[in-house]
Amino acid sequence: MIKERILQFIEIKQLKKEKFFREIGVTSANFRGKAVNTPLNSSTIENIFTIYPEINPDWLLTGKGEMLRNVKTADVSSESTTIKENNVTTLISILNRTLAEKDKQIDRLLSIIETTNKQNK
């Protein structure tokens, strides 16, 4: 669940929970009891990516990949501004770019495997 991954992020980054929740626009009650099983709204997710651009969107949304991503400072500023302006559409665009990059990496790795298999025959 996304909320469980958020709590993991808070713990790894050694953030104060109350401050984090305030920054993203929710209360700590959203992460306790039965509320921990309810979904976050898109504005909250947008706030998380805007304030904490080092969070890997794939990891946060699906649990796949690394928790943190390497982001150049210029990219962070640019993407943060874009997210604020276009909300969910921009988030989807960012996730699609990330997926496209992963697809390219997979294609390169498959090519290497194919070449290696041919050489070993």
PDB file of N, CA, C and O in Angstrom, residues 23-26 41-52 83:
ATOM      1  N   GLU A  23       3.243  19.021   5.649  1.00  0.00           N
ATOM      2  CA  GLU A  23       3.756  19.469   4.356  1.00  0.00           C
ATOM      3  C   GLU A  23       2.945  18.930   3.185  1.00  0.00           C
ATOM      4  O   GLU A  23       2.744  19.640   2.194  1.00  0.00           O
ATOM      5  N   ILE A  24       2.504  17.691   3.285  1.00  0.00           N
ATOM      6  CA  ILE A  24       1.766  17.100   2.163  1.00  0.00           C
ATOM      7  C   ILE A  24       0.267  17.356   2.257  1.00  0.00           C
ATOM      8  O   ILE A  24      -0.491  16.970   1.367  1.00  0.00           O
ATOM      9  N   GLY A  25      -0.170  18.001   3.346  1.00  0.00           N
ATOM     10  CA  GLY A  25      -1.568  18.421   3.449  1.00  0.00           C
ATOM     11  C   GLY A  25      -2.522  17.407   4.037  1.00  0.00           C
ATOM     12  O   GLY A  25      -3.703  17.409   3.691  1.00  0.00           O
ATOM     13  N   VAL A  26      -2.026  16.523   4.907  1.00  0.00           N
ATOM     14  CA  VAL A  26      -2.900  15.560   5.582  1.00  0.00           C
ATOM     15  C   VAL A  26      -2.595  15.576   7.076  1.00  0.00           C
ATOM     16  O   VAL A  26      -1.635  16.192   7.515  1.00  0.00           O
ATOM     17  N   ASN A  41      -5.614  10.956  -1.965  1.00  0.00           N
ATOM     18  CA  ASN A  41      -6.120  11.629  -3.159  1.00  0.00           C
ATOM     19  C   ASN A  41      -4.948  12.103  -4.025  1.00  0.00           C
ATOM     20  O   ASN A  41      -3.802  12.142  -3.591  1.00  0.00           O
ATOM     21  N   SER A  42      -5.252  12.459  -5.258  1.00  0.00           N
ATOM     22  CA  SER A  42      -4.206  12.832  -6.204  1.00  0.00           C
ATOM     23  C   SER A  42      -3.460  14.094  -5.772  1.00  0.00           C
ATOM     24  O   SER A  42      -2.265  14.227  -6.046  1.00  0.00           O
ATOM     25  N   SER A  43      -4.136  15.013  -5.090  1.00  0.00           N
ATOM     26  CA  SER A  43      -3.462  16.233  -4.616  1.00  0.00           C
ATOM     27  C   SER A  43      -2.380  15.901  -3.606  1.00  0.00           C
ATOM     28  O   SER A  43      -1.298  16.496  -3.623  1.00  0.00           O
ATOM     29  N   THR A  44      -2.657  14.950  -2.734  1.00  0.00           N
ATOM     30  CA  THR A  44      -1.673  14.551  -1.730  1.00  0.00           C
ATOM     31  C   THR A  44      -0.472  13.898  -2.402  1.00  0.00           C
ATOM     32  O   THR A  44       0.678  14.197  -2.064  1.00  0.00           O
ATOM     33  N   ILE A  45      -0.727  13.037  -3.367  1.00  0.00           N
ATOM     34  CA  ILE A  45       0.369  12.380  -4.089  1.00  0.00           C
ATOM     35  C   ILE A  45       1.179  13.420  -4.856  1.00  0.00           C
ATOM     36  O   ILE A  45       2.411  13.378  -4.874  1.00  0.00           O
ATOM     37  N   GLU A  46       0.495  14.368  -5.454  1.00  0.00           N
ATOM     38  CA  GLU A  46       1.174  15.459  -6.154  1.00  0.00           C
ATOM     39  C   GLU A  46       2.076  16.227  -5.195  1.00  0.00           C
ATOM     40  O   GLU A  46       3.228  16.539  -5.512  1.00  0.00           O
ATOM     41  N   ASN A  47       1.565  16.529  -4.005  1.00  0.00           N
ATOM     42  CA  ASN A  47       2.362  17.240  -2.998  1.00  0.00           C
ATOM     43  C   ASN A  47       3.604  16.450  -2.610  1.00  0.00           C
ATOM     44  O   ASN A  47       4.683  17.025  -2.454  1.00  0.00           O
ATOM     45  N   ILE A  48       3.460  15.152  -2.472  1.00  0.00           N
ATOM     46  CA  ILE A  48       4.612  14.311  -2.098  1.00  0.00           C
ATOM     47  C   ILE A  48       5.693  14.418  -3.166  1.00  0.00           C
ATOM     48  O   ILE A  48       6.863  14.650  -2.857  1.00  0.00           O
ATOM     49  N   PHE A  49       5.322  14.265  -4.450  1.00  0.00           N
ATOM     50  CA  PHE A  49       6.314  14.317  -5.519  1.00  0.00           C
ATOM     51  C   PHE A  49       6.906  15.708  -5.678  1.00  0.00           C
ATOM     52  O   PHE A  49       8.063  15.855  -6.078  1.00  0.00           O
ATOM     53  N   THR A  50       6.128  16.724  -5.374  1.00  0.00           N
ATOM     54  CA  THR A  50       6.628  18.096  -5.483  1.00  0.00           C
ATOM     55  C   THR A  50       7.633  18.396  -4.378  1.00  0.00           C
ATOM     56  O   THR A  50       8.706  18.945  -4.625  1.00  0.00           O
ATOM     57  N   ILE A  51       7.296  18.016  -3.155  1.00  0.00           N
ATOM     58  CA  ILE A  51       8.130  18.339  -1.996  1.00  0.00           C
ATOM     59  C   ILE A  51       9.297  17.369  -1.854  1.00  0.00           C
ATOM     60  O   ILE A  51      10.385  17.758  -1.426  1.00  0.00           O
ATOM     61  N   TYR A  52       9.100  16.123  -2.237  1.00  0.00           N
ATOM     62  CA  TYR A  52      10.131  15.091  -2.105  1.00  0.00           C
ATOM     63  C   TYR A  52      10.401  14.446  -3.470  1.00  0.00           C
ATOM     64  O   TYR A  52      10.051  13.293  -3.704  1.00  0.00           O
ATOM     65  N   ILE A  83       4.502  19.828 -12.209  1.00  0.00           N
ATOM     66  CA  ILE A  83       3.494  19.104 -11.445  1.00  0.00           C
ATOM     67  C   ILE A  83       2.486  20.080 -10.854  1.00  0.00           C
ATOM     68  O   ILE A  83       1.288  19.852 -10.906  1.00  0.00           O
TER      69      ILE A  83
END
